[in-house]
Short mmCIF file of the C-alpha atoms (twelve columns), coordinates in Angstrom:
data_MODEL
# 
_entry.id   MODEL 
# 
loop_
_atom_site.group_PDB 
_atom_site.id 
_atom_site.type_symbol 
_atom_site.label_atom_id 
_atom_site.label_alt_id 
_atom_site.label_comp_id 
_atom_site.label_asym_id 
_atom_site.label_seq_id 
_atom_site.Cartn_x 
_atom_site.Cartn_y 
_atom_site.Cartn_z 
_atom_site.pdbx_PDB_model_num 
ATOM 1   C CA . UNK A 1   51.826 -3.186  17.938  1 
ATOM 2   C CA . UNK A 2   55.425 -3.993  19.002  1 
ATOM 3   C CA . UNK A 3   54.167 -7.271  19.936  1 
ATOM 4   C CA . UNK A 4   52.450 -8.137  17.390  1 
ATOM 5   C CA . UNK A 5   55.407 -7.244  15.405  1 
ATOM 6   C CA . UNK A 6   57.480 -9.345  17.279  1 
ATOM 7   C CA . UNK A 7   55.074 -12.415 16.538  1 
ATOM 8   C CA . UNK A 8   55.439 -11.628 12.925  1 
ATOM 9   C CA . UNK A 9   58.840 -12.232 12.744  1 
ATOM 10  C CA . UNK A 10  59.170 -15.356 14.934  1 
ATOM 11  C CA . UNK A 11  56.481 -16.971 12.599  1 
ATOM 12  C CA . UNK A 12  58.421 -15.544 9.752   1 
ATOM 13  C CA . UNK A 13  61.577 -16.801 10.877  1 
ATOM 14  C CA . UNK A 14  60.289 -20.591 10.844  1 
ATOM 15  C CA . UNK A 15  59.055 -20.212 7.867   1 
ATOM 16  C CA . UNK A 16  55.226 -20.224 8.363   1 
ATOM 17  C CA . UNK A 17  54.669 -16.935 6.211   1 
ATOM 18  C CA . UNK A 18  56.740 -18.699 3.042   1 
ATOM 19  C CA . UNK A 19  55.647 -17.586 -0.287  1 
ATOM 20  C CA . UNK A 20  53.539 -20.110 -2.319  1 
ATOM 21  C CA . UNK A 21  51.901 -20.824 -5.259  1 
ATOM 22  C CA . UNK A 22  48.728 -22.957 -5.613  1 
ATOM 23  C CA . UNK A 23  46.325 -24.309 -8.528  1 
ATOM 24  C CA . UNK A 24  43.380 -24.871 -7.677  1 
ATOM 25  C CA . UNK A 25  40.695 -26.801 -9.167  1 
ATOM 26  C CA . UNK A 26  36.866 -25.795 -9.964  1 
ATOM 27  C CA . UNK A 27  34.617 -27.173 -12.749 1 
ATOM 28  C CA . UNK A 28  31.729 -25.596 -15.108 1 
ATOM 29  C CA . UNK A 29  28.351 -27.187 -14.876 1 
ATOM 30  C CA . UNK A 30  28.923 -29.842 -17.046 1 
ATOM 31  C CA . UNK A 31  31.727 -31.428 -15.321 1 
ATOM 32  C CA . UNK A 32  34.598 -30.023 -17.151 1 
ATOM 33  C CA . UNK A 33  37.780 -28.485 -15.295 1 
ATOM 34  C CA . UNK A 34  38.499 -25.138 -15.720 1 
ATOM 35  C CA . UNK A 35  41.741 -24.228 -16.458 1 
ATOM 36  C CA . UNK A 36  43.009 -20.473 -17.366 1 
ATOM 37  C CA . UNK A 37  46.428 -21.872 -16.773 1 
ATOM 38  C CA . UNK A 38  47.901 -25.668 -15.775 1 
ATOM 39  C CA . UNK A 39  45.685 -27.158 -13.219 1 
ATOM 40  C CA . UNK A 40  43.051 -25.072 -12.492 1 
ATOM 41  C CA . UNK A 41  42.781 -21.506 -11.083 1 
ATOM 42  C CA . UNK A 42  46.636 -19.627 -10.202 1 
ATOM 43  C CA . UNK A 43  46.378 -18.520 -6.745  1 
ATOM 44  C CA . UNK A 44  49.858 -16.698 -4.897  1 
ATOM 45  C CA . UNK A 45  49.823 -17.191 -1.419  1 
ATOM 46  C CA . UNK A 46  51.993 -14.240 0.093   1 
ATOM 47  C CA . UNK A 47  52.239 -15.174 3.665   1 
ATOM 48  C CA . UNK A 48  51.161 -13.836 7.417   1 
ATOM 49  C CA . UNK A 49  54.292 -11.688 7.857   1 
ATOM 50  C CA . UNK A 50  53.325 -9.822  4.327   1 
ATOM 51  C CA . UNK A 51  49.883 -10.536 4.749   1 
ATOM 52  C CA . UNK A 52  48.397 -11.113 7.488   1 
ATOM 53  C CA . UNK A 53  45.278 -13.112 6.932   1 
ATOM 54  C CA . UNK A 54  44.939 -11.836 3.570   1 
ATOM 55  C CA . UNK A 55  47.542 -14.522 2.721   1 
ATOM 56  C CA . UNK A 56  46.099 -17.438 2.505   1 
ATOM 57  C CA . UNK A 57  43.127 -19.058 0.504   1 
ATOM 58  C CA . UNK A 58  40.652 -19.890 2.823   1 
ATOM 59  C CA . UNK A 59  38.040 -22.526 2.754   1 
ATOM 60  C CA . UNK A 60  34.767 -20.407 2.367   1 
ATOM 61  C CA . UNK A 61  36.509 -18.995 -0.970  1 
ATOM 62  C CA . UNK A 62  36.798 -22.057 -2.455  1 
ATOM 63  C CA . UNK A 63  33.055 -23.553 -1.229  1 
ATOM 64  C CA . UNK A 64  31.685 -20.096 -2.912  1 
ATOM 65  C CA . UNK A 65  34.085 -20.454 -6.046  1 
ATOM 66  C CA . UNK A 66  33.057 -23.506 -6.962  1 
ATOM 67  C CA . UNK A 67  29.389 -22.840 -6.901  1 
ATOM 68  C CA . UNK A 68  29.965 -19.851 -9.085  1 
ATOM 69  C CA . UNK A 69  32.208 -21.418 -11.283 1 
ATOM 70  C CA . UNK A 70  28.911 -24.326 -12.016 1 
ATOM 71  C CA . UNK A 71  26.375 -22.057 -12.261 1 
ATOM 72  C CA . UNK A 72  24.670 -22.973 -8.551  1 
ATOM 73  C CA . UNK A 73  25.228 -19.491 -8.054  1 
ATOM 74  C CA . UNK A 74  24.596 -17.893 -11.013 1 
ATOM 75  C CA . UNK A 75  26.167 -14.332 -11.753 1 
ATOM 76  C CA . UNK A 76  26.727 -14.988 -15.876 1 
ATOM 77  C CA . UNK A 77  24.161 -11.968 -16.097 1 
ATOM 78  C CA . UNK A 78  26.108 -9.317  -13.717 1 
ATOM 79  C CA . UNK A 79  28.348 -6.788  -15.546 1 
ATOM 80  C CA . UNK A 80  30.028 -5.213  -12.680 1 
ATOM 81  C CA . UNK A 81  31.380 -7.022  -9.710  1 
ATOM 82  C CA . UNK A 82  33.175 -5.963  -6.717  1 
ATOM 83  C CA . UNK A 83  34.697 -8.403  -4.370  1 
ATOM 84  C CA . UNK A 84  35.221 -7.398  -0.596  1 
ATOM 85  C CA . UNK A 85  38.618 -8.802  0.702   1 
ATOM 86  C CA . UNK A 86  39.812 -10.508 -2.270  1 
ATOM 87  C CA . UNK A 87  43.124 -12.130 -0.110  1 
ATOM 88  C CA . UNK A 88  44.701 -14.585 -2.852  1 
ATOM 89  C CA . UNK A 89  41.710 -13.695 -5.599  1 
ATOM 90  C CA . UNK A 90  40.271 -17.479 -6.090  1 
ATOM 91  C CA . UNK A 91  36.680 -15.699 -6.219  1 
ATOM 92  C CA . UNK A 92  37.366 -12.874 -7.760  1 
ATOM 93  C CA . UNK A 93  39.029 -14.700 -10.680 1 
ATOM 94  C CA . UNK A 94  36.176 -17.365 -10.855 1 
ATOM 95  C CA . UNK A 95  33.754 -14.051 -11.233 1 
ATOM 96  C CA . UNK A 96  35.952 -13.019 -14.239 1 
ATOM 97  C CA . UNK A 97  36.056 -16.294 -15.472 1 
ATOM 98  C CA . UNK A 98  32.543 -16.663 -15.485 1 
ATOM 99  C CA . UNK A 99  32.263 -13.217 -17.207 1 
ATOM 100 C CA . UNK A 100 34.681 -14.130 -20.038 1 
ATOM 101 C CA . UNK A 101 33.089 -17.338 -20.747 1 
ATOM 102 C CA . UNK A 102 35.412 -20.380 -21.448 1 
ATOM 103 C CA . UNK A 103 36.354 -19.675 -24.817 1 
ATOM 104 C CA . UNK A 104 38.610 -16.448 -23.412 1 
ATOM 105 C CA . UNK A 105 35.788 -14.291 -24.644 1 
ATOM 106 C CA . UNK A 106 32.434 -12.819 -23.349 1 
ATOM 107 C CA . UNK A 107 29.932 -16.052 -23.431 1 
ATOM 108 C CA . UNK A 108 26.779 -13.690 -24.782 1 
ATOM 109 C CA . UNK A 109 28.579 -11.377 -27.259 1 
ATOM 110 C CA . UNK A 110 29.431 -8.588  -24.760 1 
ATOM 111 C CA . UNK A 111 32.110 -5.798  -25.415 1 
ATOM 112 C CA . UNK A 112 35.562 -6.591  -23.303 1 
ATOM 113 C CA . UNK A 113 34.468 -3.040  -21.896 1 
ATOM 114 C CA . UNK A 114 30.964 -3.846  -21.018 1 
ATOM 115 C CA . UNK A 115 32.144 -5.994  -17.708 1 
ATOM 116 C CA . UNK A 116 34.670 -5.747  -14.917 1 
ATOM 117 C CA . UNK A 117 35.594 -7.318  -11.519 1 
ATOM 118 C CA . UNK A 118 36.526 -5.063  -9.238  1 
ATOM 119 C CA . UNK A 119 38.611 -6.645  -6.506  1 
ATOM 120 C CA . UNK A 120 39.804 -4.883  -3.101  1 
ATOM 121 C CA . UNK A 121 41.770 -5.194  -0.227  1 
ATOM 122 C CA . UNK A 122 43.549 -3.560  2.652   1 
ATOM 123 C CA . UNK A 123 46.938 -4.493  2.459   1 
ATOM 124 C CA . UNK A 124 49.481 -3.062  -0.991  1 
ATOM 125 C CA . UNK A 125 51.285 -6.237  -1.043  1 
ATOM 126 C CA . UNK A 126 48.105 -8.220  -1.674  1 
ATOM 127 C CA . UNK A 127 46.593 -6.201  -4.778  1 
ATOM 128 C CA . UNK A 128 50.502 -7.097  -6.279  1 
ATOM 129 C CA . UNK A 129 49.814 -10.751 -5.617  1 
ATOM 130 C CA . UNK A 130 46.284 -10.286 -7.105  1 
ATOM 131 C CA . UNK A 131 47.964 -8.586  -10.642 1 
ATOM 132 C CA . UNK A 132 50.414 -11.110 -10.917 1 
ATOM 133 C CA . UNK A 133 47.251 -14.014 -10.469 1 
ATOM 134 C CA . UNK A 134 45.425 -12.070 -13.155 1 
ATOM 135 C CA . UNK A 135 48.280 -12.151 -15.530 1 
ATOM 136 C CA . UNK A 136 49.009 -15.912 -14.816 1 
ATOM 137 C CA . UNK A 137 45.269 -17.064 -15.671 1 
ATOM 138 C CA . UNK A 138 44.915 -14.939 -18.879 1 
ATOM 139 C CA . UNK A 139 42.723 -12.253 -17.179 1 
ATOM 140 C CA . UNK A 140 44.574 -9.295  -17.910 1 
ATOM 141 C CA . UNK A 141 44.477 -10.300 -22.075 1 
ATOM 142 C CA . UNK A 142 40.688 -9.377  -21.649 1 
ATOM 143 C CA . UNK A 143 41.174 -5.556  -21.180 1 
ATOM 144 C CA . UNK A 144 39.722 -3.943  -18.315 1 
ATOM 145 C CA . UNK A 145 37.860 -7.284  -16.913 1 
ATOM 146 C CA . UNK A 146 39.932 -7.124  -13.941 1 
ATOM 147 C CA . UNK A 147 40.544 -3.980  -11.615 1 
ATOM 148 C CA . UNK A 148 42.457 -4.606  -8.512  1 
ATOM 149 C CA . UNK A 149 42.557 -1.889  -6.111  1 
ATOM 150 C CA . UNK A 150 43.049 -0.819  -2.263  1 
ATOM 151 C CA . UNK A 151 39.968 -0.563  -0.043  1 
ATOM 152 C CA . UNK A 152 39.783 0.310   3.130   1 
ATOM 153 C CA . UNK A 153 36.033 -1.020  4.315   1 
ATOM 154 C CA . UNK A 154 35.771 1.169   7.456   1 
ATOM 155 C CA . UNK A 155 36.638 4.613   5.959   1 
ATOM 156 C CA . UNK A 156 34.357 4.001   2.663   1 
ATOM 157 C CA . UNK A 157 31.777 3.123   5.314   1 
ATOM 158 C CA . UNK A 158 32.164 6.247   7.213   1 
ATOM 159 C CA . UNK A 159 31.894 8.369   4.588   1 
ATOM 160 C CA . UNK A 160 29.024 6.277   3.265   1 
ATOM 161 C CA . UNK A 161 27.127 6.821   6.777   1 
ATOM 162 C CA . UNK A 162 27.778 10.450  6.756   1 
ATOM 163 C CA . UNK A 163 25.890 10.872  3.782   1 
ATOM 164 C CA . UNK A 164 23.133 8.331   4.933   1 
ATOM 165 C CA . UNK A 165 23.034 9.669   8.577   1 
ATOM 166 C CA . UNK A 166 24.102 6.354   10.137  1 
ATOM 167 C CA . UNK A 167 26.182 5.494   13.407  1 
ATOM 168 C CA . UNK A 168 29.868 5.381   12.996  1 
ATOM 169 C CA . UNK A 169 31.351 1.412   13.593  1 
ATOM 170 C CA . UNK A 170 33.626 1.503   15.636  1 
ATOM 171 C CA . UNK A 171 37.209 -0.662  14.553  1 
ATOM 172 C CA . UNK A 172 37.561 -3.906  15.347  1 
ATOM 173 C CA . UNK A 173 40.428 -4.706  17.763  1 
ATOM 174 C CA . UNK A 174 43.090 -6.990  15.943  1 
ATOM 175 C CA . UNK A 175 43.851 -7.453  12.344  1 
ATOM 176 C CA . UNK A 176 43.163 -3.752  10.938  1 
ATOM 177 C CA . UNK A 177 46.895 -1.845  10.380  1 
ATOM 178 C CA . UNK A 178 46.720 2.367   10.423  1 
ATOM 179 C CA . UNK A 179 47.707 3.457   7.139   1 
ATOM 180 C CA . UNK A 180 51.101 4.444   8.497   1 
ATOM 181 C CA . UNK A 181 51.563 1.018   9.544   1 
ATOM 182 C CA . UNK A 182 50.661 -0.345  6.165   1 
ATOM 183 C CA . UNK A 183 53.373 2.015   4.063   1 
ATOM 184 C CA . UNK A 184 56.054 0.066   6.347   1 
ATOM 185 C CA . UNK A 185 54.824 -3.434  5.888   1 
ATOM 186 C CA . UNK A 186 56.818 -5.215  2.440   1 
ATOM 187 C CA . UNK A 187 55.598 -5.008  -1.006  1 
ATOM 188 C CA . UNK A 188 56.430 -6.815  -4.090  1 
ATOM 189 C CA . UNK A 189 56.869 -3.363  -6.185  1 
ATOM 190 C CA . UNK A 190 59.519 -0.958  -5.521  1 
ATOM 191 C CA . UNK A 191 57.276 1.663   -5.447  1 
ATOM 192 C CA . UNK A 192 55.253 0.468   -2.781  1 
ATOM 193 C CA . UNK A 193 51.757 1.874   -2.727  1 
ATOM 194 C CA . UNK A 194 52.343 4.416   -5.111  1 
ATOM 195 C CA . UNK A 195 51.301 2.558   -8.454  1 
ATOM 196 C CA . UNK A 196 48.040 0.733   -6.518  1 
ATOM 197 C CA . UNK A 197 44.754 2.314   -7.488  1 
ATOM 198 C CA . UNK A 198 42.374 3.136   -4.218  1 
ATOM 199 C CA . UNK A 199 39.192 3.255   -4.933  1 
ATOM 200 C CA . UNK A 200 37.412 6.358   -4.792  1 
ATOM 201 C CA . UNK A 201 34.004 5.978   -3.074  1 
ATOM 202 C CA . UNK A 202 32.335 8.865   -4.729  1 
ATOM 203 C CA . UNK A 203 32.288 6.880   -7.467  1 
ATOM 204 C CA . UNK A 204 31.435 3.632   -6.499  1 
ATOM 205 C CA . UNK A 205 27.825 4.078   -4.664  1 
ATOM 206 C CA . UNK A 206 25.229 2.301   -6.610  1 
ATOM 207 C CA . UNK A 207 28.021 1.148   -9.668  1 
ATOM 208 C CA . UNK A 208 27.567 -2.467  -8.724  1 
ATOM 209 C CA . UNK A 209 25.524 -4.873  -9.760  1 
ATOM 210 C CA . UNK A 210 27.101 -7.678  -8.168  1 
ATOM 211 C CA . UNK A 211 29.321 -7.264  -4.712  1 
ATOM 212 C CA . UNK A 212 31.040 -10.780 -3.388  1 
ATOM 213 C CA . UNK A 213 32.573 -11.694 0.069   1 
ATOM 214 C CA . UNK A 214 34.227 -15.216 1.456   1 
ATOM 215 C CA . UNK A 215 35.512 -15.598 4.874   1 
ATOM 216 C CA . UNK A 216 35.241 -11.913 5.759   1 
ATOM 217 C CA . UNK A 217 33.119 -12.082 8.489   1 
ATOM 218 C CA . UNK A 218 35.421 -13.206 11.393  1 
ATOM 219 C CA . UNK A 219 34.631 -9.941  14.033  1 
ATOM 220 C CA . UNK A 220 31.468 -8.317  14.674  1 
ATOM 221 C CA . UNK A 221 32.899 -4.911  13.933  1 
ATOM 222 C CA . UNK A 222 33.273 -6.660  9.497   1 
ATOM 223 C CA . UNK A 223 29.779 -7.799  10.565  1 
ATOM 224 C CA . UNK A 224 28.388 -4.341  10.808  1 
ATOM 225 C CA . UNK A 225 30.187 -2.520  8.235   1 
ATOM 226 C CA . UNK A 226 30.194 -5.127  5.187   1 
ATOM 227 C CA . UNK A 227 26.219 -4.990  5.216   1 
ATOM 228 C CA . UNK A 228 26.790 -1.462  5.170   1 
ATOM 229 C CA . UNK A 229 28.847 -0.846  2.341   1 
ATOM 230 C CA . UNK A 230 27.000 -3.970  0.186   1 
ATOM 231 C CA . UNK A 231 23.908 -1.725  0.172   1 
ATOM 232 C CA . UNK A 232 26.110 1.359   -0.500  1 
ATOM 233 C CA . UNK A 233 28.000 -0.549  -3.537  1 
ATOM 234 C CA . UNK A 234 25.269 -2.215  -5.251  1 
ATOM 235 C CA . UNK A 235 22.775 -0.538  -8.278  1 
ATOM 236 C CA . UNK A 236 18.836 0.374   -7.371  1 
ATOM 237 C CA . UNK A 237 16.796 -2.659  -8.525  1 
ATOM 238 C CA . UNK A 238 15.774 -2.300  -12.591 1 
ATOM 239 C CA . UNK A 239 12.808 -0.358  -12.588 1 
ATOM 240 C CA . UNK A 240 11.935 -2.396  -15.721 1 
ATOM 241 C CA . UNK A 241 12.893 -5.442  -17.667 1 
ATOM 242 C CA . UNK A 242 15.597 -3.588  -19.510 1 
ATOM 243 C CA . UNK A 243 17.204 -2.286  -16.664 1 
ATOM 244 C CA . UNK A 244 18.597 1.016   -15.346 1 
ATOM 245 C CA . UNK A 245 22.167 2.635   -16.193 1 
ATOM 246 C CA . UNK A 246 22.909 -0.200  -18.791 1 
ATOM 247 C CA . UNK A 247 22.453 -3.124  -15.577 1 
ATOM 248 C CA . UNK A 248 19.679 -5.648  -16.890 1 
ATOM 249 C CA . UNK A 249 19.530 -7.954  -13.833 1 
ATOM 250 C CA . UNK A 250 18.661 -7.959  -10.300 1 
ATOM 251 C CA . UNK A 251 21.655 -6.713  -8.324  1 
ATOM 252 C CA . UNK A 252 22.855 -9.408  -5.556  1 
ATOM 253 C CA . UNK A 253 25.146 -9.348  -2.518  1 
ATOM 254 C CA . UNK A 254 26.723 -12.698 -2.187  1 
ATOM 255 C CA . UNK A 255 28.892 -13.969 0.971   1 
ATOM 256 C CA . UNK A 256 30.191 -16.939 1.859   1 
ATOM 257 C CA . UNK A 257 31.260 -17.270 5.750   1 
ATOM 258 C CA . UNK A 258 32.519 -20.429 8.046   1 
ATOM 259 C CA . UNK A 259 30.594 -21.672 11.132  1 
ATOM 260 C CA . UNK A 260 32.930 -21.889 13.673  1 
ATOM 261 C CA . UNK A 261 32.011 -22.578 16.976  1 
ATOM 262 C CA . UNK A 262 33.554 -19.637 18.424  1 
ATOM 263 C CA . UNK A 263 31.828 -16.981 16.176  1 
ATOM 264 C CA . UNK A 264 28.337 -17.462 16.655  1 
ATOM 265 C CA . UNK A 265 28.047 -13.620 17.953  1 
ATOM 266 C CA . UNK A 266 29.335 -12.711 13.957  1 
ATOM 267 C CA . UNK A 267 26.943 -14.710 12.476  1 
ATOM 268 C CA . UNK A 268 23.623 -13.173 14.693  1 
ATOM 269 C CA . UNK A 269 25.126 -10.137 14.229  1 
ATOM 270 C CA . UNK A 270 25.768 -10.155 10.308  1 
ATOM 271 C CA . UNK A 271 22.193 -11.343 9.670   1 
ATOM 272 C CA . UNK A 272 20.277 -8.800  12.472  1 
ATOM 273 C CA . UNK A 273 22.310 -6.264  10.223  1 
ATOM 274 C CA . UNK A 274 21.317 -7.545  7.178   1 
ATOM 275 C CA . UNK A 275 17.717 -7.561  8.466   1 
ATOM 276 C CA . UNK A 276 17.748 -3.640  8.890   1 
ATOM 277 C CA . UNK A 277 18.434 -3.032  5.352   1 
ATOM 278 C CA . UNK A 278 14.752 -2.587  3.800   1 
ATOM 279 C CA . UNK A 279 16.493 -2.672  0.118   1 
ATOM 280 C CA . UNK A 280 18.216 -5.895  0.568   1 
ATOM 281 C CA . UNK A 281 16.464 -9.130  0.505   1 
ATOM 282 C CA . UNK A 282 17.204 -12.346 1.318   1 
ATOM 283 C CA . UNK A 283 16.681 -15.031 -1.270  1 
ATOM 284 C CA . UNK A 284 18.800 -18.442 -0.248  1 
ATOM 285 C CA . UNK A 285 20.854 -19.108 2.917   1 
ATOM 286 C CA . UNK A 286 22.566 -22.507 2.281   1 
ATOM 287 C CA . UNK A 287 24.531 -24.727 4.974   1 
ATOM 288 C CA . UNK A 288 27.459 -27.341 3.378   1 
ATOM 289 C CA . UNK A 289 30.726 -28.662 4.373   1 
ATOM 290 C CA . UNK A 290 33.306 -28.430 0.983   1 
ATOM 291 C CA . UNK A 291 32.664 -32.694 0.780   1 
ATOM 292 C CA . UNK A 292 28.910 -32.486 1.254   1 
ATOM 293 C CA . UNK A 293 28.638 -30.106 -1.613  1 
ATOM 294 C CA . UNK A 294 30.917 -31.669 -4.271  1 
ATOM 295 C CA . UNK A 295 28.930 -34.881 -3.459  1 
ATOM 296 C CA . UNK A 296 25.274 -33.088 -4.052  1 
ATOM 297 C CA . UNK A 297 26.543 -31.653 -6.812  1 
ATOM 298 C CA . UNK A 298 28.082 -35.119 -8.636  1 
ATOM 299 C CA . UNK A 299 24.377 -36.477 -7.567  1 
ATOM 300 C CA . UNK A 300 22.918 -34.178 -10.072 1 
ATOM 301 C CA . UNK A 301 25.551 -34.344 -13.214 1 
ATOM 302 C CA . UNK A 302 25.205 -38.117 -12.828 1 
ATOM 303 C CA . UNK A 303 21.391 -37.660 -12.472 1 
ATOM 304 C CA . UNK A 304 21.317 -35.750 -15.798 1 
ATOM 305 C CA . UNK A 305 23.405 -37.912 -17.741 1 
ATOM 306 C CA . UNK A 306 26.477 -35.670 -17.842 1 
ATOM 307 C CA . UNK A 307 29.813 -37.021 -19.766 1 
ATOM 308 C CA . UNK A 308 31.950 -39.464 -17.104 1 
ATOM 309 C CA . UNK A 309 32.232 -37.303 -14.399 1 
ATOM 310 C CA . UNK A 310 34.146 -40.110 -11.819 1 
ATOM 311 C CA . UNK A 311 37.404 -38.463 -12.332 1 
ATOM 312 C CA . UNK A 312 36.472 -35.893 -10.174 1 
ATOM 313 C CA . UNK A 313 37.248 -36.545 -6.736  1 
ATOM 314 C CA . UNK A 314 36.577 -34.721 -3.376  1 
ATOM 315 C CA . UNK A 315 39.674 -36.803 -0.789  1 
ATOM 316 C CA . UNK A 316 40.791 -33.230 -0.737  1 
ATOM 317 C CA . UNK A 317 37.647 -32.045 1.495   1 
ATOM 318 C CA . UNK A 318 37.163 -35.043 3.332   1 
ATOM 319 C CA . UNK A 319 39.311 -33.856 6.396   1 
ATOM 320 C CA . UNK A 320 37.301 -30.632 6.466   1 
ATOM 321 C CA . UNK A 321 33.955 -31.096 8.647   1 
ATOM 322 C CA . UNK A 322 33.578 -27.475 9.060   1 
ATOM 323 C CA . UNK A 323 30.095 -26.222 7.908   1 
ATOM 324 C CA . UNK A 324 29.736 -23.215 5.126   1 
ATOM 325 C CA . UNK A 325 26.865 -20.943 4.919   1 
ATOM 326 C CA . UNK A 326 25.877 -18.890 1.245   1 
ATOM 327 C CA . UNK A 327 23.567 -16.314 1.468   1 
ATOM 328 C CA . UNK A 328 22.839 -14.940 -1.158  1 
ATOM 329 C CA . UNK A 329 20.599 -11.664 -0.964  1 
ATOM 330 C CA . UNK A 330 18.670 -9.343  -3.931  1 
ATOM 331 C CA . UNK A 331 18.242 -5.682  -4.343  1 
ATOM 332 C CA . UNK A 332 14.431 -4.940  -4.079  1 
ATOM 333 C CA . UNK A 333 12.287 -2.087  -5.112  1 
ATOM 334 C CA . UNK A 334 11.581 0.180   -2.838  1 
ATOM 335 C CA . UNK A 335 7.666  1.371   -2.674  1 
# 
């Protein structure tokens, strides 16, 4: 770990783990922007050194975003999300968005308590970044909508398998800290990890109703567990049409990854894991680059007659030919 350590700071030291801010832009269905604050959706970009990967807004986040945020995917019906590695919290705040409706309230009549995105990850330093997003796009005025908190995916997963009997996965080999190594890395607060909730997974098994994931899937070892703890996380299907535990719609895993050439082994082995999970089904697996599916998209508001919808423009995805796939996969009944 010296090494990588070492790394750290040389990237640190020319700047490449700078601290930045970033709007960025998503639409409803209609057309019109979204904007909880100037320009679109606040994102803080914290930095590899602080970070690590976490850092950064990747590309997947913003091809799933934007489908949530028009409705393509549609989660308007879900009352409790979690998010799996929310780095700089793009999806997590389009979920919330989405659940508080554009007005700044809840869209069908909800009480502020009746919803909440959950979103988790690893590292202190990113769950301060997250609060401060929430704050800057009005998220936090909608009380309790948005819960950031520490997760660690592999030991929520081993304590989900030793209740369920499964096969401990083993850690992947680069970017996963030990929790001592985590209480030395920088954090925005003074108090470190002390004020961050962790979430407590005796009470989180079966609470969701909704668990998303972008650009999580980068090492076989994520590939095993995150199927894993998406079928621990998320509700039993409604046994009837007004649901179960006050959930009224079909619970849904949804995960955005890239296709890079290099990580072919992740993807076989995310979907052969996905495939041994009897409860989980598999409803839509979609393949886009970011252009291809702002242009499909304008096709259809133009199509329907939407309001002048030229203004929006996709130059910023032109220079990325990298492929996205959405899967998108339903709790089912078991017999």
């Amino acid at each position: 770990m010296e090494l990588a350590y070492d790394v750290k700071y040389l990237l640190d030291k020319h700047g490449v783990s700078k601290q930045s801010y970033r709007h960025i832009a998503l639409w409803n269905s209609d057309g019109s922007r979204i904007s909880r604050s100037d320009g679109g959706i606040y994102v803080q970009e914290v930095g590899f050194v602080q970070a690590d990967l976490g850092g950064e807004t990747w590309d997947a986040s913003v091809v799933l975003a934007r489908k949530i945020a028009r409705g393509s995917v549609d989660v308007s019906k879900h009352k409790r999300c979690i998010e799996l590695g929310c780095g700089t919290g793009l999806l997590g705040f389009t979920v919330a968005h989405v659940f508080a409706g554009s007005s700044g309230e809840y869209s069908d009549g909800a009480p502020k308590s009746d919803r909440v995105v959950v979103m988790t990850d690893y590292l202190p330093v990113i769950i301060d970044a997250v609060e401060e997003g929430a704050e800057k796009n009005g998220l936090f005025d909608l009380a309790g909508l948005v819960r950031p908190a520490l997760l660690d995916w592999f030991d929520m997963a081993e304590q989900a398998q030793l209740m369920k009997d499964r096969a401990r996965v083993p850690l992947p080999g680069t970017n996963y800290l030990s929790e001592s190594e985590i209480n030395i890395m920088p954090s925005n607060k003074a108090n470190g990890c002390a004020n961050i909730n962790r979430l407590d997974p005796t009470e989180c098994e079966g609470f969701f109703d909704l668990v998303v994931a972008a650009d999580v899937l980068y090492e076989v070892e994520q590939c095993l567990v995150i199927p894993r703890l998406a079928d621990f996380l998320l509700a039993p299907a409604p046994e009837h049409s007004s649901g179960n535990d006050g959930l009224t719609t079909i619970p849904k895993f949804i995960v955005t990854m890239s296709l890079r050439s290099t990580h072919w082994a992740e993807v076989d082995a995310f979907e052969a894991e996905m495939a041994k999970i009897s409860g989980l089904m598999l409803v839509s697996k979609v393949d886009s680059s970011r252009l291809s599916d702002v242009a499909e998209w304008l096709e259809t508001l133009i199509d329907s007659h939407c309001a002048d919808v030229t203004w929006i423009e996709a130059k910023q995805d032109e220079d990325d030919s990298r492929q996205y796939r959405t899967y998108v996969f339903e709790r089912q009944r078991l017999a």
